[in-house]
Short mmCIF file of C-alpha atoms and ligand atoms in Angstrom, two decimals:
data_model
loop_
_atom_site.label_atom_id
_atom_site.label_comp_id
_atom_site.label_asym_id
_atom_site.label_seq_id
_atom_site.Cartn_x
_atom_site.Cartn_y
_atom_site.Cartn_z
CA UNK M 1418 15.39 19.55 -3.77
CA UNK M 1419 12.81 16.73 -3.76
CA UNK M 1420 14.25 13.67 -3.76
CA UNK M 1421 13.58 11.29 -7.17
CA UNK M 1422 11.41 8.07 -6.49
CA UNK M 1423 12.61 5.04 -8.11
CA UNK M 1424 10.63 2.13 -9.06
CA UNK M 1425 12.96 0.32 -6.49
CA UNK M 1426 12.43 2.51 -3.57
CA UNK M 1427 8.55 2.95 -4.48
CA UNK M 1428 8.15 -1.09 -4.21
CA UNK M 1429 10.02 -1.16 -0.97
CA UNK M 1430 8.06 1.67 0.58
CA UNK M 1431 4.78 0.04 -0.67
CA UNK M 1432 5.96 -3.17 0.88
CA UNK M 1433 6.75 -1.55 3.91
CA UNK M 1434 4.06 0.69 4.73
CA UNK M 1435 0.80 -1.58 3.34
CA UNK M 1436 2.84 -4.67 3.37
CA UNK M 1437 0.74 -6.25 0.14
CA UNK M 1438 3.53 -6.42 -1.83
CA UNK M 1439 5.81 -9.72 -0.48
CA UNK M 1440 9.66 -9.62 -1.55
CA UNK M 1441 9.39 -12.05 -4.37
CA UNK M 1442 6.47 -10.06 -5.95
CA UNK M 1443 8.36 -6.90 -5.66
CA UNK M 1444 11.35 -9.12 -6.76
CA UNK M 1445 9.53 -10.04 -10.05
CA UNK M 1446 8.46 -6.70 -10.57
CA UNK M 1447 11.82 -5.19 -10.77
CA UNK M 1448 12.88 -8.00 -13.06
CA UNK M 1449 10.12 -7.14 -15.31
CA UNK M 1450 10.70 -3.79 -15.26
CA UNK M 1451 14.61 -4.37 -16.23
CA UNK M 1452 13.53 -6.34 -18.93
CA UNK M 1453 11.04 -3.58 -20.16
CA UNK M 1454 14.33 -1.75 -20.04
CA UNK M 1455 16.01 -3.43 -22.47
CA UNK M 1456 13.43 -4.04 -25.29
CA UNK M 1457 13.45 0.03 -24.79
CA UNK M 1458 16.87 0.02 -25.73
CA UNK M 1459 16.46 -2.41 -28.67
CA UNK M 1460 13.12 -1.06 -29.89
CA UNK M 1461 15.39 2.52 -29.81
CA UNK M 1462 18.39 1.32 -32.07
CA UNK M 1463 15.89 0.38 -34.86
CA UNK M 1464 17.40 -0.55 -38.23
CA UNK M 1465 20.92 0.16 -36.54
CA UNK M 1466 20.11 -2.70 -34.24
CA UNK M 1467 18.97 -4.78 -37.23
CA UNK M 1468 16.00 -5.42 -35.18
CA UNK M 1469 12.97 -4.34 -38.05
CA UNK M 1470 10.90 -6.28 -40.11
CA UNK M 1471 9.53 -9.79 -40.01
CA UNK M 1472 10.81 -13.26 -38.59
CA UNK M 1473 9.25 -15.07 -41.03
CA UNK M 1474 7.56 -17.71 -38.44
CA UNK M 1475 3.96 -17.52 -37.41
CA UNK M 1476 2.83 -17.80 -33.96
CA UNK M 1477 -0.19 -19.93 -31.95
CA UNK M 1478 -2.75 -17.82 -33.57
CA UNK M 1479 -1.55 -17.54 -36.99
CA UNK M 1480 0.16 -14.13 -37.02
CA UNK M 1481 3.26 -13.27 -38.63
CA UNK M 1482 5.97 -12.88 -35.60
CA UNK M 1483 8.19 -10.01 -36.29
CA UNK M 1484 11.60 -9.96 -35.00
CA UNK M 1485 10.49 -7.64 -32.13
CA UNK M 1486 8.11 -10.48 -30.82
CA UNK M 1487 10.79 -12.93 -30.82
CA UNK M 1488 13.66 -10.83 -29.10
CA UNK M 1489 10.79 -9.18 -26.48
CA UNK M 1490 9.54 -12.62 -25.80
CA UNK M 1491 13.38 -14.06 -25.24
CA UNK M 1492 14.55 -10.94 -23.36
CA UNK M 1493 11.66 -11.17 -20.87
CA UNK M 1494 12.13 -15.14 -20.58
CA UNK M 1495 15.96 -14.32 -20.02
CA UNK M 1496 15.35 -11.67 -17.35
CA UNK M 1497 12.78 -13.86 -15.34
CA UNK M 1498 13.64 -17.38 -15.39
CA UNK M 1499 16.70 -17.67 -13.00
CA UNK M 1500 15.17 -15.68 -9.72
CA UNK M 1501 13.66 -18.17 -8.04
CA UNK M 1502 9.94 -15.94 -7.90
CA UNK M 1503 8.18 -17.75 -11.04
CA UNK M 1504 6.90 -21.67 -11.12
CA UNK M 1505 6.36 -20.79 -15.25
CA UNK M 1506 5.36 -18.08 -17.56
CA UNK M 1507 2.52 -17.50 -20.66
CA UNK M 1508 3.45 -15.55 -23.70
CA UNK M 1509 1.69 -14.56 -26.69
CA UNK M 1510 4.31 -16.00 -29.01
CA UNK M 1511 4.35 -19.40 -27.16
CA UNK M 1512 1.90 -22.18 -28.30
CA UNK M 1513 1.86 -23.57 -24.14
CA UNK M 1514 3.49 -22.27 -21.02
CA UNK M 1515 7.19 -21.61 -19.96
CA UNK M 1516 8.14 -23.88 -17.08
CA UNK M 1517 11.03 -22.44 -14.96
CA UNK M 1518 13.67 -25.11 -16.26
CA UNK M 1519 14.54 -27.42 -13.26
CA UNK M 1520 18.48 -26.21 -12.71
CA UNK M 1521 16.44 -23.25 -10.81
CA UNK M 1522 14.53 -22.59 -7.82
CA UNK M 1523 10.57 -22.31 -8.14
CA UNK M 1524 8.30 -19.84 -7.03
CA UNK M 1525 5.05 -19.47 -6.75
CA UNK M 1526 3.92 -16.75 -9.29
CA UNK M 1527 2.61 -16.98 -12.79
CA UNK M 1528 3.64 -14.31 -15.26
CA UNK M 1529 1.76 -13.75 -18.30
CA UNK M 1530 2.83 -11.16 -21.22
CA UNK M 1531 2.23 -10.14 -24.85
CA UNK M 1532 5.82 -9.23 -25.25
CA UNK M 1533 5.45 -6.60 -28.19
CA UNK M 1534 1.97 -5.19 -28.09
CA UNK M 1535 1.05 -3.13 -31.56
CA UNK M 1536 3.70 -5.27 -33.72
CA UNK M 1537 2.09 -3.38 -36.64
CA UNK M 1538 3.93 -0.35 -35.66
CA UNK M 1539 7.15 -0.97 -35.38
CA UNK M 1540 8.63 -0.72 -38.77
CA UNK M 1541 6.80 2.65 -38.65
CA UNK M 1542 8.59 3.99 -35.48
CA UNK M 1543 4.81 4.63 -33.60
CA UNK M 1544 4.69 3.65 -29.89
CA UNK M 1545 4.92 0.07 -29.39
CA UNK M 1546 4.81 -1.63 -25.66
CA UNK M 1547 4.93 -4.41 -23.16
CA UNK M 1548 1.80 -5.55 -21.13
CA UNK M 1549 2.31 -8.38 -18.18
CA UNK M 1550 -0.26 -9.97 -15.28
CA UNK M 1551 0.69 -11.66 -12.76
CA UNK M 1552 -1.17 -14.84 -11.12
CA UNK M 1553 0.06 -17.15 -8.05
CA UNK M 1554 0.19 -20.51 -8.65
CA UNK M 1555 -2.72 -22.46 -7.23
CA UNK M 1556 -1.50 -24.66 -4.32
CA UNK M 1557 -0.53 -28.11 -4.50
CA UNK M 1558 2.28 -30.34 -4.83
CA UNK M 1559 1.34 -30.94 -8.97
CA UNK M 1560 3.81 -29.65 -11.27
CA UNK M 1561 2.13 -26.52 -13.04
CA UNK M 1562 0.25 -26.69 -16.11
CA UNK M 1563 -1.58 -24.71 -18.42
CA UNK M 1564 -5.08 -25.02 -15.84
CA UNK M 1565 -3.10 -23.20 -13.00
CA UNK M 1566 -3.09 -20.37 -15.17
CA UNK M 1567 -6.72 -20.07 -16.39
CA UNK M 1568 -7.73 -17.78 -13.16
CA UNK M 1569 -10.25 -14.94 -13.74
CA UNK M 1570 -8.21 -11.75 -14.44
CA UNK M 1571 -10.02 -10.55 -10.91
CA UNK M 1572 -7.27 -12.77 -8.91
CA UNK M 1573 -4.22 -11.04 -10.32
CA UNK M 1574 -1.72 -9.80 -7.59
CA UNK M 1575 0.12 -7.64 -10.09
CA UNK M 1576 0.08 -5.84 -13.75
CA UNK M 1577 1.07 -3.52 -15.76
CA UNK M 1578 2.33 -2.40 -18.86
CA UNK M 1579 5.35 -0.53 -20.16
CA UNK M 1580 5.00 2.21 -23.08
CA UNK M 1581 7.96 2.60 -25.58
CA UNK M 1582 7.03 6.02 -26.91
CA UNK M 1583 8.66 9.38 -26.55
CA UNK M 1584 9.43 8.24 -23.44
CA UNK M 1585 9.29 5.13 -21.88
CA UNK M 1586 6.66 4.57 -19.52
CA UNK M 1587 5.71 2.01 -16.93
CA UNK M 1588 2.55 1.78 -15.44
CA UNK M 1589 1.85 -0.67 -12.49
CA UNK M 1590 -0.88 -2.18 -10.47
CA UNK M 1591 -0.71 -4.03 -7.12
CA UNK M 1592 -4.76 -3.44 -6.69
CA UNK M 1593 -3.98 -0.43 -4.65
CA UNK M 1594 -4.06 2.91 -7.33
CA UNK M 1595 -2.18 2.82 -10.24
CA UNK M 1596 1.32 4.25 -10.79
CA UNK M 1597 3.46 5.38 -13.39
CA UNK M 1598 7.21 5.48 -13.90
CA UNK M 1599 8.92 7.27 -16.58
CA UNK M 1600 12.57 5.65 -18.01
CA UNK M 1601 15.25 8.58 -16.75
CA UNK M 1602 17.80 6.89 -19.32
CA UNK M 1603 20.90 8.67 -17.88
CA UNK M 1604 20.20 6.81 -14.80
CA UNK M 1605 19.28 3.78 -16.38
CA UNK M 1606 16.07 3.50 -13.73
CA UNK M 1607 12.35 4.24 -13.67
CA UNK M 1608 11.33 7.25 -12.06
CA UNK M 1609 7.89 7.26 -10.26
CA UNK M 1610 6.04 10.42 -12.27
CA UNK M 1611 2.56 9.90 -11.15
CA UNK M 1612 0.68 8.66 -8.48
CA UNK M 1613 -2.86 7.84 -8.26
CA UNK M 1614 -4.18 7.97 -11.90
CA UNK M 1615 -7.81 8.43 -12.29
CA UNK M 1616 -9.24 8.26 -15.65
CA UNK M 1617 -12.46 10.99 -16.30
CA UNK M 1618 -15.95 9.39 -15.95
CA UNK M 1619 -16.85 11.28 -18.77
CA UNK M 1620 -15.44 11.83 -22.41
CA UNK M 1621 -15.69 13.13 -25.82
CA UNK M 1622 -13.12 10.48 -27.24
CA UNK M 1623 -13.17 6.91 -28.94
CA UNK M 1624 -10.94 5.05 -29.51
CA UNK M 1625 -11.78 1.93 -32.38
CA UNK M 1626 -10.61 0.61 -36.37
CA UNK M 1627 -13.45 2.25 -38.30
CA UNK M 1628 -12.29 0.54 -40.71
CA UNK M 1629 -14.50 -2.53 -39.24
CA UNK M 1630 -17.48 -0.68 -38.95
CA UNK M 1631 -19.52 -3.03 -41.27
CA UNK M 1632 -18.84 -5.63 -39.71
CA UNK M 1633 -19.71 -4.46 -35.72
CA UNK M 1634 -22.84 -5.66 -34.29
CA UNK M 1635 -26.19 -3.00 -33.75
CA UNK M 1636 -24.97 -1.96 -30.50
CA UNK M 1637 -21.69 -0.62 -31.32
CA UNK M 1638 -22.91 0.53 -34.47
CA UNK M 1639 -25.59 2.21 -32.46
CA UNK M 1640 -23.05 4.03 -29.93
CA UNK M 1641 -20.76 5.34 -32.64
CA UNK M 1642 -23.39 6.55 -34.91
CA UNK M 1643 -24.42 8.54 -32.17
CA UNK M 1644 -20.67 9.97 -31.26
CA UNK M 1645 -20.38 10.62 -34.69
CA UNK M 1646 -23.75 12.35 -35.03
CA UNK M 1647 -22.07 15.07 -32.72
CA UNK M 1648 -23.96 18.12 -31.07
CA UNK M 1649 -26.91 17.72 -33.42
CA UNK M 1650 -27.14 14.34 -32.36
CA UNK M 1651 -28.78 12.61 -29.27
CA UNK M 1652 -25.93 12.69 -27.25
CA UNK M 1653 -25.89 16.78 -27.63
CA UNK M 1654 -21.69 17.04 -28.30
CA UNK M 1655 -18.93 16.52 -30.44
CA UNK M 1656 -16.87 13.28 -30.22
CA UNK M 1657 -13.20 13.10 -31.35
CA UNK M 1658 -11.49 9.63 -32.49
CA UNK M 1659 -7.84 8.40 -31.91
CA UNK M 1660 -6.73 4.86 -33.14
CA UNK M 1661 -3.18 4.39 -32.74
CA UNK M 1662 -3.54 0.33 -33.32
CA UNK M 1663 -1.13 -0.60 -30.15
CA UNK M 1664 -3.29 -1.42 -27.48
CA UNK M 1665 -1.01 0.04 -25.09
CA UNK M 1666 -0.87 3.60 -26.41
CA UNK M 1667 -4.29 3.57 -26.69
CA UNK M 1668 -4.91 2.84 -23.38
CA UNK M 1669 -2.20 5.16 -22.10
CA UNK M 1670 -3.77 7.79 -23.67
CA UNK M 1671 -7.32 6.91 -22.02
CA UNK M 1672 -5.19 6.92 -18.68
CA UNK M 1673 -3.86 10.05 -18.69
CA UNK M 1674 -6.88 11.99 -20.02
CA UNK M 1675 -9.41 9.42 -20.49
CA UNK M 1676 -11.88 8.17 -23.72
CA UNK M 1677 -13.26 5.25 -24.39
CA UNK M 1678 -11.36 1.93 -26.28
CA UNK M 1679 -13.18 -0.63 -28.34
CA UNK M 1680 -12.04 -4.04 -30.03
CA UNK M 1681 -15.45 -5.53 -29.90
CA UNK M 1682 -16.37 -8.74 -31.60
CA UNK M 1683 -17.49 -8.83 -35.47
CA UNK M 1684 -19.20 -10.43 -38.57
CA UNK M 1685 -15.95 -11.36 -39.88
CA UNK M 1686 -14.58 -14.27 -38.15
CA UNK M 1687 -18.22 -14.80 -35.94
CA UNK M 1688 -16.30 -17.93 -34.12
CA UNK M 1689 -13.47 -15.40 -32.86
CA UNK M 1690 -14.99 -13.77 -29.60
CA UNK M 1691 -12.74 -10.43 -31.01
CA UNK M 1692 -9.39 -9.88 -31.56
CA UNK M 1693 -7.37 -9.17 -28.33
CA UNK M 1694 -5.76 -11.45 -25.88
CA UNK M 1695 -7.99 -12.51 -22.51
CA UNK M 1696 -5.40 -13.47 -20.33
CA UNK M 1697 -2.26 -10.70 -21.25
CA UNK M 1698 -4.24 -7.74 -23.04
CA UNK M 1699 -7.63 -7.50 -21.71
CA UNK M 1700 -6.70 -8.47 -18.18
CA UNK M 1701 -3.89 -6.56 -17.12
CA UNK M 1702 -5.31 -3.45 -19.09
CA UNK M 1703 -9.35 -3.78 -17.60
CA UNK M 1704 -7.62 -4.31 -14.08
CA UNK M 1705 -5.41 -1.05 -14.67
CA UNK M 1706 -8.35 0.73 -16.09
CA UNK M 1707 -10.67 -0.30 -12.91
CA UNK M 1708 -7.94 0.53 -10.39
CA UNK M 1709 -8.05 4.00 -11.79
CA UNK M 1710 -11.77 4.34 -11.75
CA UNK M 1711 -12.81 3.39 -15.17
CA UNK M 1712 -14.73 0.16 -16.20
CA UNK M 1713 -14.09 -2.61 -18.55
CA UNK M 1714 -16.86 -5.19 -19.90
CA UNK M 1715 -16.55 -7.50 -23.18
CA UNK M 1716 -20.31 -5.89 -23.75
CA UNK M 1717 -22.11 -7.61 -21.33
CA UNK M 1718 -19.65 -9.19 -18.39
CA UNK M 1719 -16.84 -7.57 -16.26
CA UNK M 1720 -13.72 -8.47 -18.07
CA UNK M 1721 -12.01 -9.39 -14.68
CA UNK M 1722 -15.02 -12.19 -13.86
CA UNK M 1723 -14.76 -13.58 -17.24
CA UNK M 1724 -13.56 -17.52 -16.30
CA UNK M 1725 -10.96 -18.21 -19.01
CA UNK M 1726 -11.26 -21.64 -20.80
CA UNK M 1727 -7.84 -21.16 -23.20
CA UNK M 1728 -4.18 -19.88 -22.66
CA UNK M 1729 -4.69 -17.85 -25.62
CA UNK M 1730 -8.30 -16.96 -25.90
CA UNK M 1731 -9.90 -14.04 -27.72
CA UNK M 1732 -12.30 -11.34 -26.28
CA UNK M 1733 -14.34 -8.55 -26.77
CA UNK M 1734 -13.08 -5.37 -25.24
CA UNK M 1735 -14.73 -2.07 -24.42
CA UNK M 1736 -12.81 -0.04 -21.94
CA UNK M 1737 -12.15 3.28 -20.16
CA UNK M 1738 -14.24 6.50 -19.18
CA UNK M 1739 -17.00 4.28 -16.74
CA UNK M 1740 -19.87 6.56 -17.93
CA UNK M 1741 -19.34 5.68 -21.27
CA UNK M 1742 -18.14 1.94 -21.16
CA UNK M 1743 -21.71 1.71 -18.98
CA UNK M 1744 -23.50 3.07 -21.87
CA UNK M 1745 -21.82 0.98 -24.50
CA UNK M 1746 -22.45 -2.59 -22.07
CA UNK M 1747 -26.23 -1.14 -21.28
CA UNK M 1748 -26.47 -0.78 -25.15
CA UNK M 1749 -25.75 -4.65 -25.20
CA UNK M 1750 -28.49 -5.46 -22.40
P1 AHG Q 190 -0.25 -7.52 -31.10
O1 AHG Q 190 0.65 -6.61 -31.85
O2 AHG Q 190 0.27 -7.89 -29.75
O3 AHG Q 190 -0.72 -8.70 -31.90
O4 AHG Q 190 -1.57 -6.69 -30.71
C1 AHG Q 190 -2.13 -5.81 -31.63
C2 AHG Q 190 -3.52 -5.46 -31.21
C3 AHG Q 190 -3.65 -4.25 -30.33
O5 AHG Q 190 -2.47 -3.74 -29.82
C4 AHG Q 190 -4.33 -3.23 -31.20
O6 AHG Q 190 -5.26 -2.52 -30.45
C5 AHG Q 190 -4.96 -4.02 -32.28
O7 AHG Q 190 -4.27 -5.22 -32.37
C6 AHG Q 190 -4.95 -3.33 -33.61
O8 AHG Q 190 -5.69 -4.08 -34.50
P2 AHG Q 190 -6.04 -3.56 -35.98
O9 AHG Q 190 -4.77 -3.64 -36.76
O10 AHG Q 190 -7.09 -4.54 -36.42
O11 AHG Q 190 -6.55 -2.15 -35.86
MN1 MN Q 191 -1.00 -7.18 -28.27
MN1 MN Q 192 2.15 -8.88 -29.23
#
């Protein structure tokens, strides 16, 4: 019989054999991971758990928090706090950083998360997830602050994202391949399902809200006018679409069979640089998506060179198959 991988025993053999992942790094990951575990469990109980519908608070940027934000958000802080591996932590429902209260030990890495990714699904049961980077502190005897954490997404030592579907997923980064774990719930630990993703160069599937389209600027509009133009059309095939509005299934789904995601900037708020998150959507994701052989850019610039200014800064975000994303950012040029 061959023998089940956990995300436990994959960390220690990774640590063991290539030695880039220390003890409190793979210590943080398996906290992260256990916490993943448990917004599975409350995101499964639903309206039984009484955990649907809206907080009635806003966050940092103005969006209404649903009650999945806020228990996500306190259920990661929970898990991670005590260990001794983090100095302080950046959320998406947080106005400024999370220092590790004093009554514990410090550490010296930086986690960053949007704690419910795709909030607008949840009261409609569609897949829903968790995406996380991790930074190290920059060193120094200073107490940390919000500047430790603006590091190009290009430094990150970990990230990864969890996927609460059909089935749970987890998929993780340490800059060496990408890995995913699937939730065995009767055993109440990940189980490493996939090694080595590689996402297709090439695809016949994009991922964006049409519903913006008016709003895009001429190059976008350009490269979806031609997908949608089909075989009769300069590109010579037919192009399917898939917008499941979490950024995590979306990407998953690139992943595992590739296509091509956009959020790009628009005419509708021209002072927002786009939508997503810099620092815990686009960075953890473009660094995934590299690590399995696809490309990310924001249209013009490699997401993970991209010098962040703001905690919670917006960005433009085309990623996936690197044949196409290359198109899309030459488009730009
Ligand atoms: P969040 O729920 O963390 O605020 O993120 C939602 C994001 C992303 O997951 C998704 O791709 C996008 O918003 C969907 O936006 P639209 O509703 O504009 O399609
Ligand atoms: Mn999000
Ligand atoms: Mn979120």
């Amino acid at each position: 019989m061959t023998q089940k991988i956990s995300l436990s025993r994959y960390l220690v053999e990774q640590q063991r054999s290539k030695g880039h992942i220390p003890s409190q790094l793979r210590l943080l990951l398996e906290v992260v991971a256990r916490a993943c575990k448990g917004i599975s469990h409350a995101v499964n109980k639903g309206a039984l758990g009484g955990v649907l519908g809206s907080a009635g608070s806003e966050n940092v940027q103005g969006e209404v928090q649903k009650k999945l934000d806020i228990i996500a958000n306190e259920v990661l802080i929970e898990a991670n706090e005590w260990g001794g591996h983090l100095a302080a932590m950046a959320s998406e429902e947080m106005d400024s950083i999370y220092l590790v209260p004093n009554r514990y030990p410090q550490g010296e890495y930086l986690l960053l998360f949007d704690p419910l990714d795709g909030s607008s699904n949840i009261d409609v049961n569609v897949s829903i997830g968790t995406i996380f980077s991790v930074l190290i502190k920059p060193e120094g005897p200073q107490a940390v602050s919000e500047q430790d954490f603006l590091q190009a997404g290009k430094h990150q030592v970990a990230a990864g994202y969890c996927v609460y579907g059909p089935q749970t997923t987890l998929v993780l980064t340490v800059g060496d391949g990408v890995a995913l774990f699937t939730l065995d719930r009767e055993q109440g630990s990940f189980v490493l399902t996939q090694e080595n993703l590689q996402i297709p160069q090439d695809t016949q599937e994009f991922a964006i809200n049409m519903s913006n389209m008016r709003h895009w600027d001429a190059p976008v509009k350009r490269y979806i006018d031609e997908c949608l133009l089909g075989q009769d059309g300069p590109r010579g095939k037919n192009f399917n679409m898939r917008w499941i509005a979490s950024m995590v299934a979306d990407v998953h789904r690139i992943l595992t069979r590739g296509g091509v995601f956009m959020y790009p900037w628009d005419k509708r708020e021209p002072n927002k640089a786009g939508k997503l998150r810099l620092m815990y959507e686009a960075n953890p994701m473009s660094w995934l998506v590299e690590q399995a052989g696809g490309a990310s850019t924001n249209g013009r610039t490699r997401i993970l060179d991209l010098q962040p200014t703001q905690l919670h800064e917006r960005v433009s975000v085309i990623l996936g198959s690197k044949n196409e994303v290359d198109r899309v950012t030459a488009y730009h040029h």
